[in-house]
Amino acid sequence: MRFDVRFARRTLRQLTSTAGALLALVGLARTAAAQEPYAERDSRHSFWQVQAGVRSTFVTDPGFDPFSTADALTSFSVGASRTVFEQGAYSLAPGVFWDYGSSSATARGQQTSLSAHRLGLALEGRCHLAPWAYALLRVTPSAIHQRARLSDPFAAAPYVANDWTFGIDASAGAAFLLGPQSPSPALVRWWLAAEAGYGYAGSGSLSMHADLPSGDPRRTGDVNLGSVALGGSFVRVYGSVTF
Amino acid sequence: MIRGARLLALASTVLLAACGGRPSEWDSLPRNLALGQLRDAAVLVDSALNRGLVVRAQADQKLDFRAVRLGKGIISTTTSVDRERTFVLSQGDEVRLRSTDEGPALSVLEAGHPDQVKRYDLPDALPSLALDPAGRYAIVYAGQSTAGGFIKNPNELIVVDLAAPPSADNPTRRSLPSNIGGSPQRLTFTEPLHLPAGDRRLLVVETDRDVMLLDLDHPERPEVSLPVKDPRTDSRPLAPAGIAIDPGQAGSQGRPPALAIRTNQDDNVIVYTLLPSSKDPPENDFIPTPNAAVVGGVPSDIAFVNTNQGPRLAVMVPAPVPTGFLIKIDDNQTLTAKFSAGYQRISPVAGFASDSTTIGDQVMLWSTDGRTNSIAFWDLDKVPDIPFGSIDTLKAVETLNLNGSVASVTTIPERNLKIVETTTRALYVLDPEQHLTSALSTTGKVSLRYAREGDRAWAFVPAQKALAQVVLAGAHILSVDVDRPVNEVLEIERSDGGRALLALHATTGANTANDTTSFELAGGTLGVTVFDALTPDAAKSRRYAAVMLEGLAQ
């Protein structure tokens, strides 16, 4: 599936607006929560969370083959979320995530690389199995911007292809409290988490054009490597700070 | 914590699963590229991936790429002279253990629809290919190549009828008799011969011992062996060195077809006249009748020519005395012409027209022995009406002194032009009919490629940034700016009726074979600059790079 750039940008703006609204909602919720006696809430269940980690996606799309020898797209991943709903052992935490990953290889001797930004809005449900652990289920629609690059000695300039597409992830995982274990609400806590799931991604075009400066009179033909969809099963391991 | 450890183990397993591979095609380097040049497409034969990349040109110097599957183990790529078909010969899987493994095949790509490949499965992996100029047949045979299977029958011919689709009966195989130990070396398809039972084409097979005739229209008829010596009285290892064919004249009173054979050692030219036979089918309806013409030296070339006295067999004998012979084959009347130089080769300017009897040809005489710094035009319209004697070469032969000895001569049949290249890197464009000569000087080893129409050529210095258009009529030069070294050029028709010139760029590896059949890709990559061939302007050109990646994502 493919979207044009204007549609993708509009989608990204909408996602960003929605994320802002959700964060505002989170802020309101936190304000409301602050009016409750904090002793009734376990700060190990309800918190702001900032996380950073690594995501590895098993990309099975053949369009990824020119850019990787191992079908793996490894990304740096950061995100933030806030618990907005809690009942018993269950809680709900929306959040915002940004992944950046790249892969490089050679395709029949030509140097290639592909990088991808993924900006997603997550809705995460948690089941607090113990004060020191919770299981999670997460759904993350996202906007994906991908950039492919190809170098060739006969090209007037490196060949590039930029495209926007969208994706949606569904994953499950678990987080473990490293410490401190104290229920004191004022503490900053450290967690280690891992999740695995499947991410669907739309196809982005790999019709590559020479990245000539504007005004360069040379005319070039495109290199057509088809399209690539950066979806597939993935695993994410991250550390987080809650407060 | 145990549950956490299990989850981590699961995550690790998923991570490991992500370490997959990719198809090997992305890691294969195209080291060698064979080229097919169809009228309207270039075929880049990518033997590393057993595929062909069909390149077609559109308006505004745009290219369209389409990958087609070819056979495994590609041996050779050949394009017919008329550029209507490209033939790719493959030997298949080396070891065939499964029913799906490939056997030998001949893949045929045709102009007009080059992405629809016809595949003819072959019963044997033979490496040589002979093409019918009329486009009806292709014959696969062992020839002199060492490629192919580890054991092969050198006398086997695999005949592919290109007018028929592949089937159980097409191709057919035929083994020639080898009762004197010979094997086919060269195959020649004749034009229609005026044979007693009607006009038909024959296949002439030159072995290393004799010559055989096969009736292409009647494969059930036996082959006819034409010996080049009497084995009972002559112990010399004579081998055919060249043939010339006179198709004869139509009609019952017309001149019968004839085949002349020169050998590698003998000072005779053997002429077989194909006379009517009284035998009924399935025997042949002609019988060859031999005649020997003594020419006083080992001939270096023979050709049937038209003179003002009628058709003659011209024979070039460069030693001991440079002489040309004109032989009337029905009664051996012979005229001789003494030349001032040891010309080895003879080329009729306009070809041999068997029905013309009153107007003599212009023939070009030349030699590539490195000792002759001239070419000559022999006017055969000034042959005296005498049965035997000498021709006054002062009147009939015009000599053109060159700036060096002849390295090669190329005939442009569409324009009756001859392009002569000397060892001193001079080029001469000769128009023998108009008696015009245009000389071009070059600073390096120049390769020439010709447009299909024959009115222009493309000159380039392999692996250098040097490209020019040569308008052959008048030898006008138009330099073409190009900013990458050119390794090969080819011209094809565009989809809008124009012409596109494709200049191919490779990292290293010039095409040293001076032909358009193979191309070394030492760097593994190929670039193409596309020009409008009719108005080659660099400002309107278009550059394509990483061409060998095209078609992989289909």
PDB file of N, CA and C in Angstrom, chain B residues 382-439:
ATOM      1  N   LYS B 382      35.642  -4.731 -67.995  1.00  0.00           N
ATOM      2  CA  LYS B 382      36.625  -4.550 -69.065  1.00  0.00           C
ATOM      3  C   LYS B 382      37.383  -5.854 -69.319  1.00  0.00           C
ATOM      4  N   VAL B 383      36.652  -6.959 -69.264  1.00  0.00           N
ATOM      5  CA  VAL B 383      37.273  -8.265 -69.492  1.00  0.00           C
ATOM      6  C   VAL B 383      37.241  -8.554 -70.994  1.00  0.00           C
ATOM      7  N   PRO B 384      38.401  -8.881 -71.570  1.00  0.00           N
ATOM      8  CA  PRO B 384      38.426  -9.107 -73.023  1.00  0.00           C
ATOM      9  C   PRO B 384      37.708 -10.393 -73.411  1.00  0.00           C
ATOM     10  N   ASP B 385      37.203 -10.395 -74.634  1.00  0.00           N
ATOM     11  CA  ASP B 385      36.460 -11.547 -75.154  1.00  0.00           C
ATOM     12  C   ASP B 385      37.422 -12.520 -75.814  1.00  0.00           C
ATOM     13  N   ILE B 386      38.233 -13.152 -74.996  1.00  0.00           N
ATOM     14  CA  ILE B 386      39.187 -14.149 -75.484  1.00  0.00           C
ATOM     15  C   ILE B 386      39.110 -15.357 -74.572  1.00  0.00           C
ATOM     16  N   PRO B 387      39.370 -16.571 -75.110  1.00  0.00           N
ATOM     17  CA  PRO B 387      39.227 -17.774 -74.262  1.00  0.00           C
ATOM     18  C   PRO B 387      40.338 -17.890 -73.229  1.00  0.00           C
ATOM     19  N   PHE B 388      41.538 -17.570 -73.602  1.00  0.00           N
ATOM     20  CA  PHE B 388      42.661 -17.655 -72.668  1.00  0.00           C
ATOM     21  C   PHE B 388      43.541 -16.432 -72.885  1.00  0.00           C
ATOM     22  N   GLY B 389      44.278 -16.017 -71.867  1.00  0.00           N
ATOM     23  CA  GLY B 389      45.180 -14.900 -72.039  1.00  0.00           C
ATOM     24  C   GLY B 389      45.252 -14.031 -70.811  1.00  0.00           C
ATOM     25  N   SER B 390      45.834 -12.837 -70.978  1.00  0.00           N
ATOM     26  CA  SER B 390      46.041 -11.940 -69.856  1.00  0.00           C
ATOM     27  C   SER B 390      45.133 -10.736 -69.965  1.00  0.00           C
ATOM     28  N   ILE B 391      44.826 -10.207 -68.780  1.00  0.00           N
ATOM     29  CA  ILE B 391      44.022  -8.987 -68.705  1.00  0.00           C
ATOM     30  C   ILE B 391      44.968  -7.828 -68.476  1.00  0.00           C
ATOM     31  N   ASP B 392      44.730  -6.747 -69.195  1.00  0.00           N
ATOM     32  CA  ASP B 392      45.555  -5.552 -69.040  1.00  0.00           C
ATOM     33  C   ASP B 392      45.157  -4.864 -67.738  1.00  0.00           C
ATOM     34  N   THR B 393      45.959  -5.080 -66.712  1.00  0.00           N
ATOM     35  CA  THR B 393      45.609  -4.529 -65.400  1.00  0.00           C
ATOM     36  C   THR B 393      45.799  -3.023 -65.346  1.00  0.00           C
ATOM     37  N   LEU B 394      46.571  -2.480 -66.258  1.00  0.00           N
ATOM     38  CA  LEU B 394      46.724  -1.020 -66.271  1.00  0.00           C
ATOM     39  C   LEU B 394      45.383  -0.347 -66.550  1.00  0.00           C
ATOM     40  N   LYS B 395      44.558  -1.003 -67.359  1.00  0.00           N
ATOM     41  CA  LYS B 395      43.258  -0.428 -67.685  1.00  0.00           C
ATOM     42  C   LYS B 395      42.179  -0.850 -66.687  1.00  0.00           C
ATOM     43  N   ALA B 396      42.322  -2.044 -66.161  1.00  0.00           N
ATOM     44  CA  ALA B 396      41.207  -2.602 -65.396  1.00  0.00           C
ATOM     45  C   ALA B 396      41.376  -2.471 -63.887  1.00  0.00           C
ATOM     46  N   VAL B 397      42.564  -2.162 -63.414  1.00  0.00           N
ATOM     47  CA  VAL B 397      42.795  -2.157 -61.973  1.00  0.00           C
ATOM     48  C   VAL B 397      43.192  -0.760 -61.529  1.00  0.00           C
ATOM     49  N   GLU B 398      42.509  -0.260 -60.542  1.00  0.00           N
ATOM     50  CA  GLU B 398      42.801   1.050 -59.966  1.00  0.00           C
ATOM     51  C   GLU B 398      43.324   0.820 -58.545  1.00  0.00           C
ATOM     52  N   THR B 399      44.502   1.336 -58.265  1.00  0.00           N
ATOM     53  CA  THR B 399      45.132   1.099 -56.978  1.00  0.00           C
ATOM     54  C   THR B 399      44.977   2.310 -56.074  1.00  0.00           C
ATOM     55  N   LEU B 400      44.693   2.038 -54.829  1.00  0.00           N
ATOM     56  CA  LEU B 400      44.605   3.109 -53.834  1.00  0.00           C
ATOM     57  C   LEU B 400      45.647   2.842 -52.761  1.00  0.00           C
ATOM     58  N   ASN B 401      46.655   3.710 -52.716  1.00  0.00           N
ATOM     59  CA  ASN B 401      47.695   3.539 -51.704  1.00  0.00           C
ATOM     60  C   ASN B 401      47.197   4.037 -50.355  1.00  0.00           C
ATOM     61  N   LEU B 402      47.530   3.268 -49.334  1.00  0.00           N
ATOM     62  CA  LEU B 402      47.042   3.557 -47.991  1.00  0.00           C
ATOM     63  C   LEU B 402      48.190   3.958 -47.079  1.00  0.00           C
ATOM     64  N   ASN B 403      47.818   4.544 -45.993  1.00  0.00           N
ATOM     65  CA  ASN B 403      48.789   4.945 -44.990  1.00  0.00           C
ATOM     66  C   ASN B 403      49.040   3.780 -44.030  1.00  0.00           C
ATOM     67  N   GLY B 404      49.482   2.653 -44.562  1.00  0.00           N
ATOM     68  CA  GLY B 404      49.725   1.469 -43.750  1.00  0.00           C
ATOM     69  C   GLY B 404      49.041   0.269 -44.354  1.00  0.00           C
ATOM     70  N   SER B 405      49.330  -0.889 -43.813  1.00  0.00           N
ATOM     71  CA  SER B 405      48.712  -2.097 -44.331  1.00  0.00           C
ATOM     72  C   SER B 405      47.303  -2.253 -43.760  1.00  0.00           C
ATOM     73  N   VAL B 406      46.517  -3.045 -44.449  1.00  0.00           N
ATOM     74  CA  VAL B 406      45.102  -3.184 -44.078  1.00  0.00           C
ATOM     75  C   VAL B 406      44.973  -4.063 -42.840  1.00  0.00           C
ATOM     76  N   ALA B 407      44.237  -3.554 -41.863  1.00  0.00           N
ATOM     77  CA  ALA B 407      43.949  -4.352 -40.677  1.00  0.00           C
ATOM     78  C   ALA B 407      42.599  -5.040 -40.787  1.00  0.00           C
ATOM     79  N   SER B 408      41.649  -4.343 -41.363  1.00  0.00           N
ATOM     80  CA  SER B 408      40.327  -4.958 -41.504  1.00  0.00           C
ATOM     81  C   SER B 408      39.543  -4.226 -42.578  1.00  0.00           C
ATOM     82  N   VAL B 409      38.600  -4.936 -43.162  1.00  0.00           N
ATOM     83  CA  VAL B 409      37.687  -4.354 -44.135  1.00  0.00           C
ATOM     84  C   VAL B 409      36.274  -4.726 -43.718  1.00  0.00           C
ATOM     85  N   THR B 410      35.448  -3.724 -43.631  1.00  0.00           N
ATOM     86  CA  THR B 410      34.050  -3.955 -43.270  1.00  0.00           C
ATOM     87  C   THR B 410      33.178  -3.525 -44.437  1.00  0.00           C
ATOM     88  N   THR B 411      32.244  -4.378 -44.770  1.00  0.00           N
ATOM     89  CA  THR B 411      31.321  -4.067 -45.859  1.00  0.00           C
ATOM     90  C   THR B 411      30.010  -3.547 -45.286  1.00  0.00           C
ATOM     91  N   ILE B 412      29.553  -2.449 -45.848  1.00  0.00           N
ATOM     92  CA  ILE B 412      28.243  -1.905 -45.479  1.00  0.00           C
ATOM     93  C   ILE B 412      27.321  -2.178 -46.653  1.00  0.00           C
ATOM     94  N   PRO B 413      26.637  -3.311 -46.644  1.00  0.00           N
ATOM     95  CA  PRO B 413      25.879  -3.697 -47.837  1.00  0.00           C
ATOM     96  C   PRO B 413      24.751  -2.749 -48.166  1.00  0.00           C
ATOM     97  N   GLU B 414      24.191  -2.106 -47.147  1.00  0.00           N
ATOM     98  CA  GLU B 414      23.047  -1.219 -47.419  1.00  0.00           C
ATOM     99  C   GLU B 414      23.448  -0.040 -48.295  1.00  0.00           C
ATOM    100  N   ARG B 415      24.714   0.371 -48.225  1.00  0.00           N
ATOM    101  CA  ARG B 415      25.166   1.535 -48.985  1.00  0.00           C
ATOM    102  C   ARG B 415      26.282   1.197 -49.963  1.00  0.00           C
ATOM    103  N   ASN B 416      26.610  -0.092 -50.081  1.00  0.00           N
ATOM    104  CA  ASN B 416      27.720  -0.507 -50.937  1.00  0.00           C
ATOM    105  C   ASN B 416      29.002   0.235 -50.588  1.00  0.00           C
ATOM    106  N   LEU B 417      29.248   0.357 -49.329  1.00  0.00           N
ATOM    107  CA  LEU B 417      30.451   1.033 -48.864  1.00  0.00           C
ATOM    108  C   LEU B 417      31.416   0.011 -48.272  1.00  0.00           C
ATOM    109  N   LYS B 418      32.680   0.368 -48.311  1.00  0.00           N
ATOM    110  CA  LYS B 418      33.704  -0.427 -47.649  1.00  0.00           C
ATOM    111  C   LYS B 418      34.433   0.480 -46.654  1.00  0.00           C
ATOM    112  N   ILE B 419      34.613  -0.008 -45.465  1.00  0.00           N
ATOM    113  CA  ILE B 419      35.368   0.720 -44.454  1.00  0.00           C
ATOM    114  C   ILE B 419      36.680  -0.024 -44.245  1.00  0.00           C
ATOM    115  N   VAL B 420      37.769   0.642 -44.547  1.00  0.00           N
ATOM    116  CA  VAL B 420      39.079   0.010 -44.439  1.00  0.00           C
ATOM    117  C   VAL B 420      39.827   0.629 -43.269  1.00  0.00           C
ATOM    118  N   GLU B 421      40.292  -0.214 -42.389  1.00  0.00           N
ATOM    119  CA  GLU B 421      41.094   0.242 -41.252  1.00  0.00           C
ATOM    120  C   GLU B 421      42.513  -0.260 -41.446  1.00  0.00           C
ATOM    121  N   THR B 422      43.489   0.622 -41.258  1.00  0.00           N
ATOM    122  CA  THR B 422      44.879   0.217 -41.452  1.00  0.00           C
ATOM    123  C   THR B 422      45.545  -0.012 -40.095  1.00  0.00           C
ATOM    124  N   THR B 423      46.686  -0.654 -40.164  1.00  0.00           N
ATOM    125  CA  THR B 423      47.432  -0.901 -38.931  1.00  0.00           C
ATOM    126  C   THR B 423      48.004   0.381 -38.347  1.00  0.00           C
ATOM    127  N   THR B 424      48.032   1.452 -39.153  1.00  0.00           N
ATOM    128  CA  THR B 424      48.507   2.745 -38.635  1.00  0.00           C
ATOM    129  C   THR B 424      47.350   3.610 -38.153  1.00  0.00           C
ATOM    130  N   ARG B 425      46.201   2.983 -37.926  1.00  0.00           N
ATOM    131  CA  ARG B 425      45.035   3.636 -37.331  1.00  0.00           C
ATOM    132  C   ARG B 425      44.414   4.697 -38.230  1.00  0.00           C
ATOM    133  N   ALA B 426      44.534   4.497 -39.510  1.00  0.00           N
ATOM    134  CA  ALA B 426      43.809   5.356 -40.437  1.00  0.00           C
ATOM    135  C   ALA B 426      42.552   4.613 -40.876  1.00  0.00           C
ATOM    136  N   LEU B 427      41.514   5.386 -41.148  1.00  0.00           N
ATOM    137  CA  LEU B 427      40.254   4.819 -41.599  1.00  0.00           C
ATOM    138  C   LEU B 427      39.929   5.388 -42.974  1.00  0.00           C
ATOM    139  N   TYR B 428      39.478   4.540 -43.855  1.00  0.00           N
ATOM    140  CA  TYR B 428      39.079   4.982 -45.181  1.00  0.00           C
ATOM    141  C   TYR B 428      37.642   4.529 -45.418  1.00  0.00           C
ATOM    142  N   VAL B 429      36.835   5.465 -45.822  1.00  0.00           N
ATOM    143  CA  VAL B 429      35.465   5.148 -46.224  1.00  0.00           C
ATOM    144  C   VAL B 429      35.450   5.158 -47.748  1.00  0.00           C
ATOM    145  N   LEU B 430      35.204   4.012 -48.314  1.00  0.00           N
ATOM    146  CA  LEU B 430      35.284   3.871 -49.768  1.00  0.00           C
ATOM    147  C   LEU B 430      33.903   3.683 -50.352  1.00  0.00           C
ATOM    148  N   ASP B 431      33.643   4.449 -51.391  1.00  0.00           N
ATOM    149  CA  ASP B 431      32.425   4.267 -52.173  1.00  0.00           C
ATOM    150  C   ASP B 431      32.860   3.857 -53.568  1.00  0.00           C
ATOM    151  N   PRO B 432      33.052   2.557 -53.797  1.00  0.00           N
ATOM    152  CA  PRO B 432      33.652   2.128 -55.060  1.00  0.00           C
ATOM    153  C   PRO B 432      32.817   2.504 -56.269  1.00  0.00           C
ATOM    154  N   GLU B 433      31.494   2.513 -56.123  1.00  0.00           N
ATOM    155  CA  GLU B 433      30.663   2.825 -57.282  1.00  0.00           C
ATOM    156  C   GLU B 433      30.825   4.280 -57.692  1.00  0.00           C
ATOM    157  N   GLN B 434      30.983   5.155 -56.696  1.00  0.00           N
ATOM    158  CA  GLN B 434      31.132   6.581 -57.003  1.00  0.00           C
ATOM    159  C   GLN B 434      32.606   6.978 -57.130  1.00  0.00           C
ATOM    160  N   HIS B 435      33.490   6.012 -56.900  1.00  0.00           N
ATOM    161  CA  HIS B 435      34.937   6.274 -56.941  1.00  0.00           C
ATOM    162  C   HIS B 435      35.311   7.383 -55.968  1.00  0.00           C
ATOM    163  N   LEU B 436      34.749   7.317 -54.793  1.00  0.00           N
ATOM    164  CA  LEU B 436      35.033   8.313 -53.766  1.00  0.00           C
ATOM    165  C   LEU B 436      35.737   7.638 -52.597  1.00  0.00           C
ATOM    166  N   THR B 437      36.712   8.328 -52.051  1.00  0.00           N
ATOM    167  CA  THR B 437      37.431   7.825 -50.889  1.00  0.00           C
ATOM    168  C   THR B 437      37.546   8.946 -49.868  1.00  0.00           C
ATOM    169  N   SER B 438      37.179   8.642 -48.650  1.00  0.00           N
ATOM    170  CA  SER B 438      37.319   9.614 -47.568  1.00  0.00           C
ATOM    171  C   SER B 438      38.244   9.010 -46.531  1.00  0.00           C
ATOM    172  N   ALA B 439      39.278   9.762 -46.209  1.00  0.00           N
ATOM    173  CA  ALA B 439      40.263   9.260 -45.240  1.00  0.00           C
ATOM    174  C   ALA B 439      40.067   9.961 -43.908  1.00  0.00           C
TER     175      ALA B 439
END
